[in-house]
């Protein structure tokens, strides 16, 4: 039984406040979880409650969310069995009463939801991935490792937010991580030799001032080869332009790189030319969150060749995903716990993807903490794919290291492979 729930204002990887929750049970078990925070957020995401008091953290304090956990929500959950995750999550949704968790804050609600799951796992004597996923949770996720940052995640000349590598040819997760880390290091030395900066963006990828967006793909391919890998076979490229962040007045503005203005169809033509040129397997948010028609067109044109992932357009919300499935808007969904605000609703979103035969990619946020929750969560959900940044910031590496641990623990029963086939 839950005997106490306490929230604390902590800092995320950008130095902004976020919520950590500690759930204590009557058997002495404690479950702790921390909530991440995005920068290129979708407009329909569940509300991250911030104080708005300019005198503290520039208005970004989360003391209201903290007090909502401690004073408003906790009294309702004391005495409950932490194994009843969905009931607890439903109670919080009802207590909030708004359609997007604006009243109590998705950061408050998710902190409790995750900490309850942790406490229940410990109490059951199971690692989190087995508690949430059952004995069938043996598949490690395919990483999409973000090694070059642009857009809103870096102060550089690159419009597209994320250039990622996918170690599709690796036999195990540990080997997959090595392929990526070696490519990351090769990229650093290539960028250095070309006279580019090697400082990193929010998710730990390099943030050089390249001459064009294309050049990002070129230097990554060079890095793969320098590290001894075959592009397209050992390692592929995945993109997240996060196009909502450069969409304005009906057009896409590639202004950081100076590559001009494009219509929705022209963006898809651009991606098509890239897909012909580079070993790209996945494209996320190639268009803006309200460009449903553009997404439909893009999926019709490119959906047979590559994975089309919707992030801002679906915001891990089953209502939007339903519409996407109906309208063939994409063929995969990006999954972020804090976009929707409870563990239960996140699992429902993934179940919906599975039912439709769609892919799913579990994701960190650009503002993260050292909590590796999503590592266990990805294995619990049957692997899929996982975005959790590069290999040079510990809030990202915490997730990779946790996955190495899980793979080791699973031993011979661990499964790893390319979910995209080919
Ligand atoms: P965010 O970006 O966490 O800043 O929203 C991640 C993404 O767009 O996938
Ligand atoms: Zn995204």
Short mmCIF file of C-alpha atoms and ligand atoms in Angstrom, two decimals:
data_model
loop_
_atom_site.label_atom_id
_atom_site.label_comp_id
_atom_site.label_asym_id
_atom_site.label_seq_id
_atom_site.Cartn_x
_atom_site.Cartn_y
_atom_site.Cartn_z
CA UNK A 1 0.00 0.00 0.00
CA UNK A 2 1.11 3.55 -0.76
CA UNK A 3 1.89 5.37 2.50
CA UNK A 4 3.52 8.51 1.17
CA UNK A 5 3.99 10.50 -2.04
CA UNK A 6 6.46 13.39 -2.06
CA UNK A 7 7.55 15.57 -4.95
CA UNK A 8 10.75 17.58 -5.23
CA UNK A 9 11.81 20.34 -7.62
CA UNK A 10 15.02 19.14 -9.30
CA UNK A 11 16.95 20.28 -12.40
CA UNK A 12 16.91 18.77 -15.88
CA UNK A 13 19.85 18.53 -18.30
CA UNK A 14 19.34 22.13 -19.46
CA UNK A 15 19.38 23.43 -15.91
CA UNK A 16 15.63 24.02 -15.83
CA UNK A 17 13.41 22.84 -12.99
CA UNK A 18 11.47 19.61 -13.31
CA UNK A 19 9.59 17.21 -11.05
CA UNK A 20 10.91 14.20 -9.14
CA UNK A 21 8.46 12.03 -7.22
CA UNK A 22 9.13 9.56 -4.43
CA UNK A 23 6.45 6.98 -3.61
CA UNK A 24 6.82 4.97 -0.38
CA UNK A 25 4.94 1.75 0.40
CA UNK A 26 3.99 0.25 3.74
CA UNK A 27 6.56 -2.54 3.22
CA UNK A 28 9.33 0.08 3.13
CA UNK A 29 9.78 -0.03 -0.66
CA UNK A 30 10.50 3.31 -2.34
CA UNK A 31 9.92 4.16 -6.02
CA UNK A 32 11.50 7.30 -7.47
CA UNK A 33 11.01 8.82 -10.92
CA UNK A 34 11.89 12.09 -12.68
CA UNK A 35 9.98 13.85 -15.46
CA UNK A 36 11.70 15.08 -18.67
CA UNK A 37 10.93 18.28 -20.60
CA UNK A 38 10.87 19.10 -24.34
CA UNK A 39 11.89 22.19 -26.31
CA UNK A 40 10.29 21.62 -29.71
CA UNK A 41 7.00 20.66 -28.15
CA UNK A 42 3.80 19.83 -30.01
CA UNK A 43 0.98 22.31 -29.38
CA UNK A 44 -1.40 19.54 -28.30
CA UNK A 45 0.90 18.00 -25.71
CA UNK A 46 -0.37 17.55 -22.17
CA UNK A 47 0.42 20.70 -20.20
CA UNK A 48 3.72 21.00 -18.39
CA UNK A 49 2.77 23.20 -15.44
CA UNK A 50 5.26 26.02 -14.82
CA UNK A 51 4.97 28.69 -12.13
CA UNK A 52 5.42 31.71 -14.40
CA UNK A 53 7.04 33.56 -11.50
CA UNK A 54 9.82 35.52 -13.25
CA UNK A 55 11.71 35.90 -10.00
CA UNK A 56 12.40 32.13 -9.88
CA UNK A 57 14.17 30.31 -12.74
CA UNK A 58 12.87 32.84 -15.26
CA UNK A 59 9.31 31.67 -14.68
CA UNK A 60 10.17 28.01 -15.19
CA UNK A 61 9.82 26.89 -11.57
CA UNK A 62 7.56 23.90 -10.93
CA UNK A 63 6.53 24.57 -7.33
CA UNK A 64 2.82 24.55 -8.30
CA UNK A 65 3.20 21.08 -9.79
CA UNK A 66 5.11 19.99 -6.67
CA UNK A 67 2.37 21.24 -4.40
CA UNK A 68 -0.26 19.58 -6.61
CA UNK A 69 1.51 16.27 -6.01
CA UNK A 70 1.99 16.76 -2.29
CA UNK A 71 -1.24 18.52 -1.32
CA UNK A 72 -3.83 17.72 -3.99
CA UNK A 73 -3.14 14.30 -5.53
CA UNK A 74 -1.30 12.41 -2.79
CA UNK A 75 -4.19 12.39 -0.27
CA UNK A 76 -6.38 10.60 -2.86
CA UNK A 77 -3.84 7.85 -3.51
CA UNK A 78 -2.71 6.99 0.01
CA UNK A 79 -3.69 3.46 0.95
CA UNK A 80 -3.93 2.32 -2.67
CA UNK A 81 -2.21 -0.77 -4.05
CA UNK A 82 0.60 0.37 -6.41
CA UNK A 83 -0.09 -2.67 -8.61
CA UNK A 84 -3.31 -0.98 -9.71
CA UNK A 85 -1.46 1.33 -12.15
CA UNK A 86 -4.32 1.99 -14.54
CA UNK A 87 -6.77 2.69 -11.73
CA UNK A 88 -4.32 5.15 -10.16
CA UNK A 89 -3.71 6.84 -13.51
CA UNK A 90 -7.48 7.09 -14.18
CA UNK A 91 -8.02 8.64 -10.76
CA UNK A 92 -5.44 11.32 -11.48
CA UNK A 93 -6.94 12.03 -14.92
CA UNK A 94 -10.37 12.46 -13.30
CA UNK A 95 -9.01 14.55 -10.48
CA UNK A 96 -7.45 16.87 -13.04
CA UNK A 97 -10.65 16.94 -15.08
CA UNK A 98 -9.22 18.95 -18.01
CA UNK A 99 -8.66 17.40 -21.46
CA UNK A 100 -4.89 18.07 -21.37
CA UNK A 101 -3.93 17.84 -17.69
CA UNK A 102 -3.72 21.63 -17.50
CA UNK A 103 -5.12 21.86 -14.01
CA UNK A 104 -2.74 19.66 -12.03
CA UNK A 105 0.04 19.52 -14.64
CA UNK A 106 1.18 16.55 -16.70
CA UNK A 107 4.56 16.87 -14.99
CA UNK A 108 2.92 16.32 -11.59
CA UNK A 109 0.74 13.44 -12.80
CA UNK A 110 3.45 11.65 -14.81
CA UNK A 111 5.93 11.88 -11.95
CA UNK A 112 3.51 9.96 -9.74
CA UNK A 113 2.54 7.54 -12.49
CA UNK A 114 6.17 6.55 -13.15
CA UNK A 115 7.15 6.42 -9.47
CA UNK A 116 4.15 4.18 -8.71
CA UNK A 117 5.27 1.77 -11.46
CA UNK A 118 8.78 1.71 -10.00
CA UNK A 119 7.54 1.07 -6.47
CA UNK A 120 5.23 -1.70 -7.72
CA UNK A 121 8.11 -3.34 -9.60
CA UNK A 122 10.43 -3.31 -6.61
CA UNK A 123 7.63 -4.53 -4.40
CA UNK A 124 6.99 -7.43 -6.82
CA UNK A 125 10.68 -8.31 -6.79
CA UNK A 126 10.95 -7.64 -10.54
CA UNK A 127 13.06 -5.31 -12.66
CA UNK A 128 10.85 -2.57 -14.13
CA UNK A 129 10.96 -4.00 -17.68
CA UNK A 130 9.64 -7.39 -16.53
CA UNK A 131 7.06 -5.84 -14.22
CA UNK A 132 5.61 -3.67 -17.01
CA UNK A 133 6.20 -6.07 -19.90
CA UNK A 134 5.77 -9.54 -18.42
CA UNK A 135 8.01 -12.54 -19.15
CA UNK A 136 7.82 -11.83 -22.90
CA UNK A 137 9.83 -8.62 -22.48
CA UNK A 138 13.08 -9.85 -24.03
CA UNK A 139 13.58 -7.56 -27.04
CA UNK A 140 16.04 -4.69 -26.85
CA UNK A 141 15.12 -1.57 -28.84
CA UNK A 142 16.91 -0.47 -32.01
CA UNK A 143 18.61 2.84 -31.18
CA UNK A 144 18.15 5.92 -33.30
CA UNK A 145 21.18 7.79 -32.09
CA UNK A 146 21.17 11.53 -32.62
CA UNK A 147 24.77 12.45 -33.46
CA UNK A 148 24.27 15.77 -35.23
CA UNK A 149 21.95 18.45 -33.83
CA UNK A 150 20.34 21.50 -35.42
CA UNK A 151 17.01 23.30 -35.31
CA UNK A 152 15.85 24.34 -31.87
CA UNK A 153 18.38 22.07 -30.18
CA UNK A 154 21.51 23.90 -31.31
CA UNK A 155 22.75 27.40 -32.17
CA UNK A 156 24.12 26.54 -35.59
CA UNK A 157 23.33 26.76 -39.31
CA UNK A 158 21.41 23.49 -39.61
CA UNK A 159 17.59 23.67 -39.97
CA UNK A 160 16.81 20.03 -39.27
CA UNK A 161 16.80 19.15 -35.61
CA UNK A 162 18.16 15.60 -35.54
CA UNK A 163 20.42 13.50 -37.72
CA UNK A 164 20.50 10.00 -36.26
CA UNK A 165 22.26 6.73 -36.98
CA UNK A 166 20.55 3.34 -36.71
CA UNK A 167 22.87 0.35 -36.23
CA UNK A 168 20.60 -1.94 -38.24
CA UNK A 169 23.29 -4.55 -38.95
CA UNK A 170 24.41 -5.05 -35.37
CA UNK A 171 23.83 -8.51 -33.85
CA UNK A 172 23.26 -7.36 -30.25
CA UNK A 173 22.37 -4.17 -28.43
CA UNK A 174 25.88 -3.92 -26.98
CA UNK A 175 27.36 -4.16 -30.48
CA UNK A 176 24.78 -1.67 -31.75
CA UNK A 177 25.91 0.82 -29.15
CA UNK A 178 29.54 0.27 -30.11
CA UNK A 179 28.79 0.86 -33.84
CA UNK A 180 27.16 4.17 -32.91
CA UNK A 181 29.78 5.30 -30.41
CA UNK A 182 32.60 4.59 -32.87
CA UNK A 183 30.75 6.52 -35.57
CA UNK A 184 30.24 9.39 -33.12
CA UNK A 185 33.97 9.55 -32.41
CA UNK A 186 34.83 9.32 -36.11
CA UNK A 187 32.40 12.17 -36.77
CA UNK A 188 34.15 14.30 -34.18
CA UNK A 189 37.51 13.89 -35.84
CA UNK A 190 36.08 14.46 -39.34
CA UNK A 191 34.36 17.66 -38.24
CA UNK A 192 37.58 18.80 -36.56
CA UNK A 193 39.61 18.13 -39.70
CA UNK A 194 37.14 20.13 -41.79
CA UNK A 195 37.52 23.04 -39.40
CA UNK A 196 34.03 22.73 -37.91
CA UNK A 197 33.24 23.09 -34.24
CA UNK A 198 32.73 19.95 -32.17
CA UNK A 199 30.66 21.37 -29.34
CA UNK A 200 27.39 19.54 -28.75
CA UNK A 201 23.68 20.35 -28.71
CA UNK A 202 21.00 19.52 -26.14
CA UNK A 203 20.89 15.82 -26.99
CA UNK A 204 24.66 15.44 -27.18
CA UNK A 205 25.04 15.42 -30.96
CA UNK A 206 27.59 17.73 -32.59
CA UNK A 207 26.29 21.12 -33.65
CA UNK A 208 28.61 22.33 -36.44
CA UNK A 209 27.93 25.32 -38.68
CA UNK A 210 27.64 23.30 -41.87
CA UNK A 211 27.20 24.88 -45.30
CA UNK A 212 23.91 23.08 -45.96
CA UNK A 213 21.51 20.56 -44.44
CA UNK A 214 22.70 17.96 -46.95
CA UNK A 215 26.24 18.27 -45.66
CA UNK A 216 25.02 16.75 -42.38
CA UNK A 217 24.22 13.51 -44.22
CA UNK A 218 27.52 13.67 -46.09
CA UNK A 219 29.69 13.99 -42.98
CA UNK A 220 27.73 11.24 -41.21
CA UNK A 221 28.30 8.86 -44.13
CA UNK A 222 31.98 9.76 -44.05
CA UNK A 223 32.04 9.01 -40.32
CA UNK A 224 30.39 5.60 -40.78
CA UNK A 225 33.01 4.65 -43.36
CA UNK A 226 35.89 6.02 -41.30
CA UNK A 227 34.69 3.90 -38.38
CA UNK A 228 34.79 0.85 -40.66
CA UNK A 229 31.07 0.41 -41.27
CA UNK A 230 29.09 -0.02 -44.44
CA UNK A 231 26.44 2.71 -44.82
CA UNK A 232 23.04 1.20 -45.50
CA UNK A 233 24.08 -2.23 -44.26
CA UNK A 234 25.65 -1.80 -40.83
CA UNK A 235 24.31 1.65 -40.16
CA UNK A 236 21.47 3.66 -41.64
CA UNK A 237 20.34 7.25 -41.22
CA UNK A 238 17.17 8.47 -39.50
CA UNK A 239 16.00 12.09 -39.57
CA UNK A 240 13.86 14.25 -37.34
CA UNK A 241 13.66 17.67 -38.98
CA UNK A 242 11.01 18.71 -36.37
CA UNK A 243 9.45 20.75 -39.15
CA UNK A 244 6.87 22.43 -36.92
CA UNK A 245 9.76 24.53 -35.66
CA UNK A 246 10.40 26.11 -39.08
CA UNK A 247 6.83 26.21 -40.41
CA UNK A 248 5.27 29.64 -40.67
CA UNK A 249 2.38 31.08 -42.68
CA UNK A 250 1.88 27.92 -44.71
CA UNK A 251 5.51 27.49 -45.70
CA UNK A 252 8.66 25.80 -44.50
CA UNK A 253 11.51 28.24 -43.95
CA UNK A 254 14.99 26.76 -44.15
CA UNK A 255 16.42 29.97 -42.79
CA UNK A 256 19.20 28.73 -40.49
CA UNK A 257 20.99 27.27 -43.53
CA UNK A 258 19.80 30.00 -45.91
CA UNK A 259 18.19 27.38 -48.18
CA UNK A 260 15.00 29.34 -48.66
CA UNK A 261 11.28 28.72 -48.40
CA UNK A 262 9.43 25.58 -49.45
CA UNK A 263 5.87 24.34 -49.73
CA UNK A 264 4.77 21.08 -48.16
CA UNK A 265 5.08 19.22 -51.49
CA UNK A 266 8.49 20.73 -52.12
CA UNK A 267 9.65 19.49 -48.71
CA UNK A 268 8.53 15.96 -49.62
CA UNK A 269 10.37 16.29 -52.96
CA UNK A 270 13.47 17.32 -51.05
CA UNK A 271 13.19 14.30 -48.73
CA UNK A 272 12.57 12.05 -51.71
CA UNK A 273 15.80 13.22 -53.32
CA UNK A 274 17.61 12.55 -50.04
CA UNK A 275 16.11 9.07 -49.77
CA UNK A 276 17.40 8.35 -53.29
CA UNK A 277 20.88 9.60 -52.37
CA UNK A 278 21.40 8.52 -48.78
CA UNK A 279 20.64 5.33 -46.79
CA UNK A 280 17.72 6.92 -44.92
CA UNK A 281 15.35 4.47 -43.22
CA UNK A 282 13.16 6.75 -41.14
CA UNK A 283 11.79 10.30 -41.33
CA UNK A 284 10.08 11.89 -38.33
CA UNK A 285 8.18 15.18 -38.44
CA UNK A 286 9.35 15.97 -41.93
CA UNK A 287 6.31 18.25 -41.99
CA UNK A 288 4.55 20.42 -39.42
CA UNK A 289 2.09 19.22 -36.83
CA UNK A 290 -1.00 20.67 -38.51
CA UNK A 291 -0.03 19.63 -42.04
CA UNK A 292 -2.16 16.46 -42.01
CA UNK A 293 -2.70 16.59 -45.77
CA UNK A 294 1.04 16.99 -46.38
CA UNK A 295 1.75 14.02 -44.14
CA UNK A 296 -0.80 11.93 -46.03
CA UNK A 297 0.81 12.88 -49.34
CA UNK A 298 4.30 12.20 -47.95
CA UNK A 299 3.27 8.77 -46.67
CA UNK A 300 1.69 7.90 -50.03
CA UNK A 301 4.92 8.85 -51.81
CA UNK A 302 7.59 7.63 -49.38
CA UNK A 303 5.76 5.30 -46.99
CA UNK A 304 6.66 2.15 -48.94
CA UNK A 305 10.35 2.97 -48.88
CA UNK A 306 10.91 4.40 -45.41
CA UNK A 307 9.32 4.72 -42.02
CA UNK A 308 7.29 7.93 -41.65
CA UNK A 309 7.08 8.86 -37.97
CA UNK A 310 4.66 11.37 -36.46
CA UNK A 311 5.74 13.14 -33.29
CA UNK A 312 4.23 16.63 -32.81
CA UNK A 313 1.24 15.68 -34.96
CA UNK A 314 0.17 12.78 -32.68
CA UNK A 315 1.65 13.82 -29.30
CA UNK A 316 1.29 10.20 -28.03
CA UNK A 317 -2.47 10.80 -27.92
CA UNK A 318 -4.74 7.94 -29.06
CA UNK A 319 -7.28 10.40 -30.50
CA UNK A 320 -4.74 11.85 -32.92
CA UNK A 321 -3.19 8.44 -33.63
CA UNK A 322 -6.67 7.06 -34.48
CA UNK A 323 -7.17 9.86 -36.97
CA UNK A 324 -3.70 9.18 -38.40
CA UNK A 325 -4.48 5.51 -38.90
CA UNK A 326 -7.79 6.38 -40.57
CA UNK A 327 -6.21 8.94 -42.89
CA UNK A 328 -2.92 7.06 -43.52
CA UNK A 329 -1.01 10.04 -42.18
CA UNK A 330 2.18 8.09 -41.40
CA UNK A 331 3.18 4.53 -40.58
CA UNK A 332 4.81 5.00 -37.17
CA UNK A 333 4.43 7.09 -34.02
CA UNK A 334 6.93 8.74 -31.71
CA UNK A 335 6.10 7.87 -28.10
CA UNK A 336 6.89 10.28 -25.26
CA UNK A 337 5.46 9.63 -21.81
CA UNK A 338 5.24 13.31 -20.92
CA UNK A 339 3.35 14.24 -24.10
CA UNK A 340 0.32 12.43 -22.71
CA UNK A 341 1.11 12.30 -19.00
CA UNK A 342 0.51 8.79 -17.63
CA UNK A 343 2.13 5.38 -18.05
CA UNK A 344 -1.27 3.82 -18.79
CA UNK A 345 -2.16 6.18 -21.64
CA UNK A 346 1.33 5.77 -23.12
CA UNK A 347 0.88 1.99 -23.17
CA UNK A 348 -2.53 2.46 -24.83
CA UNK A 349 -0.92 4.56 -27.57
CA UNK A 350 1.62 1.79 -28.24
CA UNK A 351 -1.09 -0.88 -28.28
CA UNK A 352 -2.95 1.15 -30.87
CA UNK A 353 0.18 1.33 -33.06
CA UNK A 354 0.68 -2.42 -32.79
CA UNK A 355 -2.94 -3.10 -33.71
CA UNK A 356 -2.61 -0.96 -36.84
CA UNK A 357 0.65 -2.62 -37.82
CA UNK A 358 2.44 0.68 -37.28
CA UNK A 359 5.93 1.12 -35.89
CA UNK A 360 6.63 2.96 -32.65
CA UNK A 361 9.68 4.81 -31.41
CA UNK A 362 10.05 5.44 -27.69
CA UNK A 363 11.74 8.75 -27.01
CA UNK A 364 13.50 10.88 -24.44
CA UNK A 365 13.02 14.66 -24.41
CA UNK A 366 15.70 17.22 -25.17
CA UNK A 367 15.56 18.17 -21.48
CA UNK A 368 16.26 14.92 -19.62
CA UNK A 369 17.31 13.63 -16.22
CA UNK A 370 19.46 10.74 -15.10
CA UNK A 371 16.32 8.59 -14.73
CA UNK A 372 16.61 5.65 -17.18
CA UNK A 373 12.87 4.85 -17.02
CA UNK A 374 12.46 4.76 -20.82
CA UNK A 375 15.16 2.08 -21.17
CA UNK A 376 13.12 -0.38 -19.13
CA UNK A 377 9.93 0.92 -20.69
CA UNK A 378 11.19 0.22 -24.23
CA UNK A 379 12.06 -3.38 -23.37
CA UNK A 380 8.72 -3.77 -21.60
CA UNK A 381 6.91 -2.60 -24.74
CA UNK A 382 8.62 -5.20 -26.90
CA UNK A 383 11.64 -3.25 -28.03
CA UNK A 384 10.61 -1.19 -31.02
CA UNK A 385 12.98 1.68 -31.58
CA UNK A 386 14.46 4.13 -29.09
CA UNK A 387 15.62 7.71 -29.38
CA UNK A 388 17.79 8.73 -26.47
CA UNK A 389 20.48 10.99 -27.86
CA UNK A 390 24.18 10.61 -28.39
CA UNK A 391 26.92 9.09 -26.27
CA UNK A 392 28.43 12.13 -24.60
CA UNK A 393 25.98 13.41 -22.01
CA UNK A 394 25.29 11.29 -18.98
CA UNK A 395 21.53 11.89 -18.96
CA UNK A 396 21.47 10.14 -22.37
CA UNK A 397 24.08 7.50 -21.53
CA UNK A 398 22.15 6.51 -18.40
CA UNK A 399 19.55 4.98 -20.74
CA UNK A 400 22.12 3.17 -22.89
CA UNK A 401 23.93 1.83 -19.85
CA UNK A 402 20.68 0.57 -18.39
CA UNK A 403 19.95 -1.26 -21.66
CA UNK A 404 23.39 -2.89 -21.57
CA UNK A 405 22.53 -4.09 -18.09
CA UNK A 406 19.16 -5.46 -19.21
CA UNK A 407 20.70 -7.26 -22.18
CA UNK A 408 23.27 -8.82 -19.88
CA UNK A 409 20.59 -9.82 -17.38
CA UNK A 410 18.47 -11.45 -20.12
CA UNK A 411 21.52 -13.36 -21.30
CA UNK A 412 20.77 -15.86 -24.06
CA UNK A 413 17.07 -15.01 -24.14
CA UNK A 414 17.77 -11.38 -25.20
CA UNK A 415 16.57 -10.54 -28.72
CA UNK A 416 17.84 -7.71 -30.91
CA UNK A 417 17.25 -6.92 -34.55
CA UNK A 418 16.13 -4.40 -37.11
CA UNK A 419 12.36 -3.90 -36.72
CA UNK A 420 12.24 -2.15 -40.11
CA UNK A 421 13.42 -5.19 -42.03
CA UNK A 422 15.54 -4.90 -45.16
P1 LIG B 1 11.90 17.88 -27.77
O1 LIG B 1 12.47 17.25 -29.12
O2 LIG B 1 12.13 16.95 -26.66
O3 LIG B 1 12.69 19.18 -27.66
O4 LIG B 1 10.44 18.15 -28.01
C1 LIG B 1 12.49 15.88 -29.38
C2 LIG B 1 11.82 15.52 -30.68
O5 LIG B 1 11.34 16.41 -31.42
O6 LIG B 1 11.73 14.34 -31.00
ZN1 LIG B 2 10.56 14.79 -32.91
#
